[in-house]
PDB file of C-alpha atoms and ligand atoms in Angstrom:
ATOM      1  CA  MET A 288       3.387   7.054 -13.869  1.00 95.00           C
ATOM      2  CA  ILE A 289       1.479   6.828 -10.612  1.00 97.00           C
ATOM      3  CA  ASP A 290       3.108   5.705  -7.359  1.00 97.00           C
ATOM      4  CA  THR A 291       0.222   3.867  -5.714  1.00 98.00           C
ATOM      5  CA  HIS A 292       1.541   3.640  -2.140  1.00 98.00           C
ATOM      6  CA  ALA A 293       3.686   6.305  -0.494  1.00 98.00           C
ATOM      7  CA  HIS A 294       4.176   7.498   3.079  1.00 98.00           C
ATOM      8  CA  LEU A 295       4.821  11.102   2.109  1.00 97.00           C
ATOM      9  CA  GLU A 296       4.713  12.517   5.616  1.00 95.00           C
ATOM     10  CA  GLN A 297       7.701  10.328   6.533  1.00 96.00           C
ATOM     11  CA  ILE A 298       9.923  11.775   3.810  1.00 96.00           C
ATOM     12  CA  GLU A 299      12.573  14.109   5.162  1.00 94.00           C
ATOM     13  CA  ASP A 300      12.612  16.710   2.365  1.00 95.00           C
ATOM     14  CA  LEU A 301       9.145  16.383   0.865  1.00 96.00           C
ATOM     15  CA  ASP A 302       9.329  19.494  -1.336  1.00 96.00           C
ATOM     16  CA  LYS A 303      12.462  18.129  -2.974  1.00 97.00           C
ATOM     17  CA  ALA A 304      10.942  14.666  -3.389  1.00 97.00           C
ATOM     18  CA  LEU A 305       7.837  16.135  -5.060  1.00 97.00           C
ATOM     19  CA  GLU A 306      10.032  18.233  -7.347  1.00 97.00           C
ATOM     20  CA  ASN A 307      12.091  15.154  -8.265  1.00 97.00           C
ATOM     21  CA  ALA A 308       8.902  13.240  -8.993  1.00 97.00           C
ATOM     22  CA  ARG A 309       7.621  16.063 -11.209  1.00 97.00           C
ATOM     23  CA  ASN A 310      10.924  16.178 -13.113  1.00 97.00           C
ATOM     24  CA  ASP A 311      10.769  12.436 -13.718  1.00 97.00           C
ATOM     25  CA  GLY A 312       7.222  12.582 -15.049  1.00 95.00           C
ATOM     26  CA  ILE A 313       5.403  11.147 -12.043  1.00 97.00           C
ATOM     27  CA  LYS A 314       1.851  12.417 -12.428  1.00 95.00           C
ATOM     28  CA  GLY A 315       0.194  11.077  -9.333  1.00 97.00           C
ATOM     29  CA  ILE A 316       1.024   9.744  -5.881  1.00 98.00           C
ATOM     30  CA  VAL A 317      -1.362   7.819  -3.681  1.00 98.00           C
ATOM     31  CA  GLY A 318      -0.493   8.782  -0.134  1.00 98.00           C
ATOM     32  CA  VAL A 319      -1.373   6.423   2.693  1.00 98.00           C
ATOM     33  CA  SER A 320      -1.182   6.937   6.431  1.00 97.00           C
ATOM     34  CA  VAL A 321      -0.361   4.842   9.468  1.00 97.00           C
ATOM     35  CA  ASP A 322      -2.105   6.560  12.394  1.00 97.00           C
ATOM     36  CA  LEU A 323      -4.257   9.525  13.398  1.00 97.00           C
ATOM     37  CA  GLU A 324      -1.489  12.122  13.091  1.00 97.00           C
ATOM     38  CA  SER A 325      -0.211  10.959   9.712  1.00 97.00           C
ATOM     39  CA  SER A 326      -3.808  10.859   8.449  1.00 97.00           C
ATOM     40  CA  LYS A 327      -4.128  14.576   9.196  1.00 97.00           C
ATOM     41  CA  LYS A 328      -0.776  15.230   7.509  1.00 97.00           C
ATOM     42  CA  ILE A 329      -1.527  13.395   4.271  1.00 97.00           C
ATOM     43  CA  LEU A 330      -4.804  15.277   4.011  1.00 96.00           C
ATOM     44  CA  ASP A 331      -2.927  18.587   4.270  1.00 96.00           C
ATOM     45  CA  ILE A 332      -0.337  17.482   1.706  1.00 97.00           C
ATOM     46  CA  SER A 333      -3.064  16.412  -0.733  1.00 96.00           C
ATOM     47  CA  LYS A 334      -4.631  19.862  -0.486  1.00 95.00           C
ATOM     48  CA  VAL A 335      -1.495  21.680  -1.630  1.00 94.00           C
ATOM     49  CA  SER A 336       0.234  19.372  -4.119  1.00 89.00           C
ATOM     50  CA  SER A 337      -1.254  19.437  -7.616  1.00 88.00           C
ATOM     51  CA  ASP A 338       1.777  18.436  -9.710  1.00 93.00           C
ATOM     52  CA  PRO A 339       2.192  15.615  -9.019  1.00 95.00           C
ATOM     53  CA  ILE A 340      -1.354  15.211  -7.756  1.00 97.00           C
ATOM     54  CA  VAL A 341      -1.345  13.715  -4.279  1.00 97.00           C
ATOM     55  CA  TYR A 342      -4.349  11.523  -3.514  1.00 98.00           C
ATOM     56  CA  ALA A 343      -5.071  10.944   0.147  1.00 98.00           C
ATOM     57  CA  GLY A 344      -5.773   7.743   1.986  1.00 98.00           C
ATOM     58  CA  MET A 345      -6.353   7.427   5.713  1.00 98.00           C
ATOM     59  CA  GLY A 346      -5.794   4.381   7.841  1.00 98.00           C
ATOM     60  CA  MET A 347      -4.021   2.835  10.788  1.00 97.00           C
ATOM     61  CA  HIS A 348      -1.117   0.482  10.152  1.00 96.00           C
ATOM     62  CA  PRO A 349      -1.276  -2.760  12.173  1.00 95.00           C
ATOM     63  CA  SER A 350       2.057  -1.968  13.816  1.00 93.00           C
ATOM     64  CA  GLU A 351       0.533   1.339  15.008  1.00 93.00           C
ATOM     65  CA  ALA A 352      -2.853  -0.135  15.954  1.00 94.00           C
ATOM     66  CA  ASN A 353      -4.219   1.985  18.780  1.00 94.00           C
ATOM     67  CA  PRO A 354      -7.868   1.491  19.734  1.00 95.00           C
ATOM     68  CA  ASP A 355      -7.773   4.713  21.828  1.00 96.00           C
ATOM     69  CA  ASP A 356      -7.437   6.772  18.638  1.00 96.00           C
ATOM     70  CA  LEU A 357      -9.741   4.660  16.530  1.00 97.00           C
ATOM     71  CA  GLU A 358     -13.029   6.536  16.872  1.00 97.00           C
ATOM     72  CA  GLU A 359     -11.315   9.892  16.323  1.00 97.00           C
ATOM     73  CA  LEU A 360      -9.817   8.496  13.129  1.00 98.00           C
ATOM     74  CA  VAL A 361     -13.213   7.157  12.054  1.00 98.00           C
ATOM     75  CA  ASP A 362     -14.721  10.627  12.564  1.00 98.00           C
ATOM     76  CA  LEU A 363     -11.863  12.242  10.625  1.00 98.00           C
ATOM     77  CA  ILE A 364     -12.431   9.833   7.727  1.00 98.00           C
ATOM     78  CA  LYS A 365     -16.178  10.461   7.713  1.00 98.00           C
ATOM     79  CA  GLU A 366     -15.677  14.251   7.796  1.00 98.00           C
ATOM     80  CA  ASN A 367     -13.263  14.157   4.851  1.00 97.00           C
ATOM     81  CA  VAL A 368     -14.650  11.266   2.874  1.00 97.00           C
ATOM     82  CA  SER A 369     -15.175  13.310  -0.294  1.00 96.00           C
ATOM     83  CA  ARG A 370     -11.442  14.131  -0.383  1.00 96.00           C
ATOM     84  CA  LEU A 371     -10.271  10.564   0.184  1.00 98.00           C
ATOM     85  CA  LYS A 372      -9.443   7.923  -2.407  1.00 98.00           C
ATOM     86  CA  LEU A 373      -8.966   4.989  -0.066  1.00 98.00           C
ATOM     87  CA  ILE A 374      -8.800   3.644   3.458  1.00 98.00           C
ATOM     88  CA  GLY A 375      -5.192   2.552   4.053  1.00 94.00           C
ATOM     89  CA  GLU A 376      -3.045   1.285   5.050  1.00 97.00           C
ATOM     90  CA  ILE A 377      -4.793  -1.159   7.317  1.00 98.00           C
ATOM     91  CA  GLY A 378      -4.419  -4.853   8.081  1.00 97.00           C
ATOM     92  CA  LEU A 379      -2.662  -7.342  10.313  1.00 96.00           C
ATOM     93  CA  ASP A 380       1.021  -7.973  10.868  1.00 94.00           C
ATOM     94  CA  PHE A 381       1.824 -11.102  12.861  1.00 90.00           C
ATOM     95  CA  PHE A 382       5.221 -11.481  11.274  1.00 86.00           C
ATOM     96  CA  TYR A 383       7.281 -10.955  14.417  1.00 82.00           C
ATOM     97  CA  LYS A 384       7.384 -13.524  17.188  1.00 84.00           C
ATOM     98  CA  TRP A 385       6.831 -10.903  19.907  1.00 84.00           C
ATOM     99  CA  VAL A 386       3.520  -9.973  18.289  1.00 83.00           C
ATOM    100  CA  ARG A 387       2.459 -13.588  17.936  1.00 86.00           C
ATOM    101  CA  LYS A 388       3.106 -14.039  21.664  1.00 88.00           C
ATOM    102  CA  ASP A 389       1.212 -10.907  22.694  1.00 88.00           C
ATOM    103  CA  ASP A 390      -2.531 -11.621  22.829  1.00 91.00           C
ATOM    104  CA  GLN A 391      -3.390  -8.009  23.632  1.00 91.00           C
ATOM    105  CA  LYS A 392      -1.540  -6.701  20.550  1.00 91.00           C
ATOM    106  CA  LYS A 393      -3.215  -9.235  18.309  1.00 93.00           C
ATOM    107  CA  LYS A 394      -6.622  -8.298  19.708  1.00 95.00           C
ATOM    108  CA  GLU A 395      -5.952  -4.588  19.109  1.00 96.00           C
ATOM    109  CA  GLN A 396      -4.787  -5.197  15.554  1.00 96.00           C
ATOM    110  CA  ARG A 397      -7.931  -7.184  14.775  1.00 97.00           C
ATOM    111  CA  GLU A 398     -10.225  -4.605  16.388  1.00 97.00           C
ATOM    112  CA  VAL A 399      -8.724  -1.741  14.388  1.00 97.00           C
ATOM    113  CA  PHE A 400      -8.595  -3.665  11.112  1.00 98.00           C
ATOM    114  CA  GLN A 401     -12.172  -4.948  11.312  1.00 98.00           C
ATOM    115  CA  ARG A 402     -13.569  -1.547  12.260  1.00 98.00           C
ATOM    116  CA  LEU A 403     -11.828   0.172   9.353  1.00 98.00           C
ATOM    117  CA  VAL A 404     -12.835  -2.495   6.831  1.00 98.00           C
ATOM    118  CA  GLU A 405     -16.454  -2.034   7.925  1.00 98.00           C
ATOM    119  CA  LEU A 406     -16.053   1.730   7.620  1.00 98.00           C
ATOM    120  CA  ALA A 407     -14.632   1.348   4.091  1.00 98.00           C
ATOM    121  CA  LYS A 408     -17.700  -0.661   3.173  1.00 98.00           C
ATOM    122  CA  ASP A 409     -20.013   1.995   4.700  1.00 97.00           C
ATOM    123  CA  VAL A 410     -18.371   4.951   2.975  1.00 97.00           C
ATOM    124  CA  ASP A 411     -17.664   3.020  -0.243  1.00 97.00           C
ATOM    125  CA  LEU A 412     -13.902   3.503  -0.507  1.00 98.00           C
ATOM    126  CA  PRO A 413     -11.302   1.004  -1.748  1.00 98.00           C
ATOM    127  CA  ILE A 414      -8.785  -0.287   0.773  1.00 98.00           C
ATOM    128  CA  SER A 415      -5.077  -0.972   0.896  1.00 98.00           C
ATOM    129  CA  VAL A 416      -4.275  -4.014   3.025  1.00 98.00           C
ATOM    130  CA  HIS A 417      -1.053  -4.899   4.787  1.00 97.00           C
ATOM    131  CA  SER A 418      -1.302  -8.637   5.403  1.00 96.00           C
ATOM    132  CA  ARG A 419       2.149  -9.832   6.482  1.00 94.00           C
ATOM    133  CA  GLY A 420       2.057 -13.101   8.392  1.00 92.00           C
ATOM    134  CA  LYS A 421      -1.762 -13.177   8.402  1.00 95.00           C
ATOM    135  CA  TRP A 422      -2.455 -13.392   4.709  1.00 96.00           C
ATOM    136  CA  ARG A 423      -5.488 -15.640   4.727  1.00 97.00           C
ATOM    137  CA  GLU A 424      -7.195 -13.974   7.677  1.00 97.00           C
ATOM    138  CA  CYS A 425      -6.765 -10.560   6.035  1.00 98.00           C
ATOM    139  CA  PHE A 426      -8.230 -11.864   2.788  1.00 98.00           C
ATOM    140  CA  GLU A 427     -11.210 -13.444   4.544  1.00 98.00           C
ATOM    141  CA  THR A 428     -11.856 -10.346   6.663  1.00 98.00           C
ATOM    142  CA  VAL A 429     -12.084  -8.229   3.538  1.00 98.00           C
ATOM    143  CA  ARG A 430     -14.055 -10.714   1.440  1.00 98.00           C
ATOM    144  CA  ASP A 431     -16.532 -11.597   4.198  1.00 97.00           C
ATOM    145  CA  ARG A 432     -17.434  -7.943   4.669  1.00 97.00           C
ATOM    146  CA  GLY A 433     -18.318  -7.574   1.026  1.00 96.00           C
ATOM    147  CA  ILE A 434     -15.445  -5.305   0.002  1.00 97.00           C
ATOM    148  CA  LYS A 435     -15.249  -5.031  -3.778  1.00 97.00           C
ATOM    149  CA  ASP A 436     -12.231  -2.787  -4.306  1.00 98.00           C
ATOM    150  CA  CYS A 437      -9.015  -3.757  -2.590  1.00 98.00           C
ATOM    151  CA  VAL A 438      -5.276  -4.030  -3.084  1.00 98.00           C
ATOM    152  CA  PHE A 439      -3.138  -6.415  -1.080  1.00 98.00           C
ATOM    153  CA  HIS A 440      -0.148  -4.146  -0.846  1.00 96.00           C
ATOM    154  CA  TRP A 441       3.320  -5.774  -0.792  1.00 94.00           C
ATOM    155  CA  PHE A 442       1.707  -9.203  -0.805  1.00 95.00           C
ATOM    156  CA  SER A 443       4.349 -11.835  -0.088  1.00 93.00           C
ATOM    157  CA  GLY A 444       2.158 -14.667   1.117  1.00 93.00           C
ATOM    158  CA  PRO A 445       1.462 -18.129  -0.213  1.00 95.00           C
ATOM    159  CA  ILE A 446       0.270 -18.687  -3.773  1.00 96.00           C
ATOM    160  CA  ASP A 447      -2.998 -20.379  -2.732  1.00 97.00           C
ATOM    161  CA  VAL A 448      -4.061 -17.185  -0.896  1.00 98.00           C
ATOM    162  CA  LEU A 449      -2.915 -15.166  -3.895  1.00 98.00           C
ATOM    163  CA  ASP A 450      -5.158 -17.264  -6.142  1.00 98.00           C
ATOM    164  CA  ASP A 451      -8.138 -16.505  -3.892  1.00 98.00           C
ATOM    165  CA  ILE A 452      -7.271 -12.783  -3.899  1.00 98.00           C
ATOM    166  CA  LEU A 453      -7.134 -12.752  -7.689  1.00 98.00           C
ATOM    167  CA  ALA A 454     -10.320 -14.824  -8.091  1.00 98.00           C
ATOM    168  CA  GLN A 455     -12.093 -12.237  -5.942  1.00 98.00           C
ATOM    169  CA  GLY A 456     -11.024  -9.512  -8.380  1.00 98.00           C
ATOM    170  CA  TYR A 457      -8.629  -7.812  -5.954  1.00 98.00           C
ATOM    171  CA  TYR A 458      -5.207  -6.406  -6.795  1.00 98.00           C
ATOM    172  CA  VAL A 459      -1.700  -7.025  -5.500  1.00 98.00           C
ATOM    173  CA  SER A 460       1.210  -4.613  -5.761  1.00 97.00           C
ATOM    174  CA  ALA A 461       4.715  -4.855  -7.111  1.00 95.00           C
ATOM    175  CA  THR A 462       7.120  -3.204  -4.696  1.00 91.00           C
ATOM    176  CA  PRO A 463      10.857  -2.614  -4.350  1.00 86.00           C
ATOM    177  CA  SER A 464      11.093  -6.069  -2.778  1.00 87.00           C
ATOM    178  CA  ILE A 465      10.936  -7.680  -6.212  1.00 91.00           C
ATOM    179  CA  ALA A 466      14.609  -6.726  -6.441  1.00 87.00           C
ATOM    180  CA  TYR A 467      15.614  -9.246  -3.797  1.00 85.00           C
ATOM    181  CA  SER A 468      12.711 -11.301  -2.420  1.00 87.00           C
ATOM    182  CA  GLU A 469      12.069 -14.581  -4.194  1.00 91.00           C
ATOM    183  CA  GLN A 470       8.586 -14.763  -2.717  1.00 92.00           C
ATOM    184  CA  SER A 471       7.708 -11.287  -4.009  1.00 93.00           C
ATOM    185  CA  GLN A 472       9.074 -12.225  -7.438  1.00 94.00           C
ATOM    186  CA  GLU A 473       6.950 -15.352  -7.400  1.00 96.00           C
ATOM    187  CA  VAL A 474       3.831 -13.302  -6.596  1.00 96.00           C
ATOM    188  CA  VAL A 475       4.482 -10.758  -9.317  1.00 96.00           C
ATOM    189  CA  LYS A 476       5.133 -13.439 -11.921  1.00 96.00           C
ATOM    190  CA  HIS A 477       1.959 -15.266 -10.942  1.00 97.00           C
ATOM    191  CA  ALA A 478      -0.430 -12.281 -10.857  1.00 98.00           C
ATOM    192  CA  PRO A 479      -1.685 -10.939 -14.197  1.00 98.00           C
ATOM    193  CA  ILE A 480      -0.683  -7.372 -14.973  1.00 98.00           C
ATOM    194  CA  GLU A 481      -4.378  -6.429 -15.114  1.00 98.00           C
ATOM    195  CA  GLN A 482      -4.553  -7.060 -11.348  1.00 98.00           C
ATOM    196  CA  THR A 483      -1.245  -5.496 -10.398  1.00 98.00           C
ATOM    197  CA  LEU A 484      -0.369  -2.044  -9.096  1.00 98.00           C
ATOM    198  CA  ILE A 485       3.081  -0.563  -8.843  1.00 97.00           C
ATOM    199  CA  GLU A 486       4.436   1.320  -5.834  1.00 97.00           C
ATOM    200  CA  THR A 487       7.431   2.426  -3.804  1.00 96.00           C
ATOM    201  CA  ASP A 488       6.135   2.239  -0.208  1.00 96.00           C
ATOM    202  CA  CYS A 489       8.578   5.130   0.185  1.00 96.00           C
ATOM    203  CA  PRO A 490      10.561   6.045   2.179  1.00 95.00           C
ATOM    204  CA  VAL A 491      11.254   2.327   2.487  1.00 90.00           C
ATOM    205  CA  TYR A 492      14.949   1.544   2.290  1.00 85.00           C
ATOM    206  CA  TYR A 493      16.088   0.267  -1.112  1.00 79.00           C
ATOM    207  CA  ARG A 494      18.781  -2.343  -0.986  1.00 74.00           C
ATOM    208  CA  ASN A 495      21.578  -2.225  -3.490  1.00 62.00           C
ATOM    209  CA  LYS A 496      20.303  -4.759  -5.968  1.00 60.00           C
ATOM    210  CA  PHE A 497      19.644  -2.494  -8.888  1.00 56.00           C
ATOM    211  CA  GLY A 498      23.035  -2.826 -10.501  1.00 53.00           C
ATOM    212  CA  ASP A 499      23.197   0.917 -11.093  1.00 55.00           C
ATOM    213  CA  GLY A 500      26.095   1.554  -8.772  1.00 54.00           C
ATOM    214  CA  LYS A 501      24.019   3.269  -6.125  1.00 62.00           C
ATOM    215  CA  ASP A 502      24.297   1.980  -2.580  1.00 65.00           C
ATOM    216  CA  GLY A 503      21.264   1.414  -0.376  1.00 78.00           C
ATOM    217  CA  PHE A 504      19.143   4.554   0.018  1.00 81.00           C
ATOM    218  CA  ARG A 505      15.809   5.897   1.253  1.00 89.00           C
ATOM    219  CA  SER A 506      13.262   5.819  -1.543  1.00 92.00           C
ATOM    220  CA  GLU A 507      10.931   8.546  -2.772  1.00 96.00           C
ATOM    221  CA  PRO A 508       8.031   8.545  -5.256  1.00 97.00           C
ATOM    222  CA  LYS A 509      10.246   8.877  -8.359  1.00 97.00           C
ATOM    223  CA  ASP A 510      11.690   5.452  -7.531  1.00 94.00           C
ATOM    224  CA  VAL A 511       8.443   3.919  -8.732  1.00 96.00           C
ATOM    225  CA  LEU A 512      10.247   3.940 -12.089  1.00 95.00           C
ATOM    226  CA  ARG A 513      12.788   1.511 -10.646  1.00 91.00           C
ATOM    227  CA  THR A 514       9.997  -0.780  -9.487  1.00 92.00           C
ATOM    228  CA  LEU A 515       8.526  -0.544 -12.989  1.00 96.00           C
ATOM    229  CA  LYS A 516      11.850  -1.470 -14.597  1.00 94.00           C
ATOM    230  CA  LEU A 517      12.283  -4.479 -12.317  1.00 92.00           C
ATOM    231  CA  TYR A 518       8.708  -5.523 -12.858  1.00 96.00           C
ATOM    232  CA  CYS A 519       9.018  -5.434 -16.636  1.00 97.00           C
ATOM    233  CA  LYS A 520      12.237  -7.405 -16.515  1.00 95.00           C
ATOM    234  CA  LEU A 521      10.590 -10.118 -14.438  1.00 95.00           C
ATOM    235  CA  LYS A 522       7.496 -10.223 -16.620  1.00 96.00           C
ATOM    236  CA  GLU A 523       9.509  -9.829 -19.832  1.00 96.00           C
ATOM    237  CA  ILE A 524       7.244  -7.074 -21.101  1.00 97.00           C
ATOM    238  CA  ASP A 525       7.680  -3.647 -22.641  1.00 97.00           C
ATOM    239  CA  GLU A 526       7.922  -0.783 -20.144  1.00 96.00           C
ATOM    240  CA  LYS A 527       5.747   1.672 -22.029  1.00 96.00           C
ATOM    241  CA  GLU A 528       2.947  -0.799 -22.568  1.00 97.00           C
ATOM    242  CA  ALA A 529       3.157  -1.995 -18.965  1.00 97.00           C
ATOM    243  CA  ALA A 530       3.022   1.573 -17.646  1.00 97.00           C
ATOM    244  CA  LEU A 531      -0.226   2.179 -19.522  1.00 97.00           C
ATOM    245  CA  VAL A 532      -1.899  -0.881 -18.039  1.00 98.00           C
ATOM    246  CA  LEU A 533      -0.568  -0.313 -14.518  1.00 97.00           C
ATOM    247  CA  ASN A 534      -1.697   3.319 -14.477  1.00 97.00           C
ATOM    248  CA  GLU A 535      -5.102   2.318 -15.763  1.00 97.00           C
ATOM    249  CA  ASN A 536      -5.374  -0.211 -12.924  1.00 98.00           C
ATOM    250  CA  ALA A 537      -4.610   2.511 -10.372  1.00 98.00           C
ATOM    251  CA  ARG A 538      -7.184   4.824 -11.926  1.00 97.00           C
ATOM    252  CA  LYS A 539      -9.808   2.137 -11.880  1.00 98.00           C
ATOM    253  CA  LEU A 540      -9.197   0.985  -8.315  1.00 98.00           C
ATOM    254  CA  PHE A 541      -8.887   4.436  -6.736  1.00 97.00           C
ATOM    255  CA  ARG A 542     -11.414   6.068  -9.089  1.00 96.00           C
ATOM    256  CA  ILE A 543      -9.037   8.812 -10.158  1.00 94.00           C
ATOM    257  CA  CYS A 544      -8.821  10.410 -13.587  1.00 73.00           C
TER     258      CYS A 544
HETATM  259 ZN1  LIG B 674       3.158   1.196   3.526  1.00 97.14          ZN
END
């Protein structure tokens, strides 16, 4: 199984988490970053971890959008482009009221997002988009710049935007939130498996909705198997068959073998 979205540099005991993943049969992890520093870290991690294979992505999360670091990040991406599998995670997050009220923050988020989408187009890498609270604008930004390969990670927006995402040939991801969020469940049920990826977004906090007696905890890549289980339950499909399709989707999108 491949975990298609992990913040490895944020995991407290990474060696242990990679060992756990290996023991549970996780073959690959797509690592994403949120700023300049974490971009450097995921690159280093990808150089040393071969089982599971760690694939590196570089980006700047909207909540960390910092135009002062942007050109340095662009240079870092260009220098390492042959080692990278994606630009991510990038996007907009206007979910919180304080962001919606802050014109400067919104401007910075848009500047960073647009620059990195254009870069992805230039260097021909797929992108992972965080679109919370600005679903349609994120979709249009990506589509209007001619991006062909894209996943709307943790998409929890309206179904009409989802339909446009799917019609464009983009992917959405199934995340731990399908355990408790009705909107996320709706999205996953609506999107065909052929356009779905599966991920942990670790170390995101898992709420206790798994019915396995474990209280809330910080996730790690091996927990992608929990997402898979939940996904298959919702879609009423066989886990083994689903895993084959979902892994194939990840390979296709990120061009990994
Ligand atoms: Zn993330």
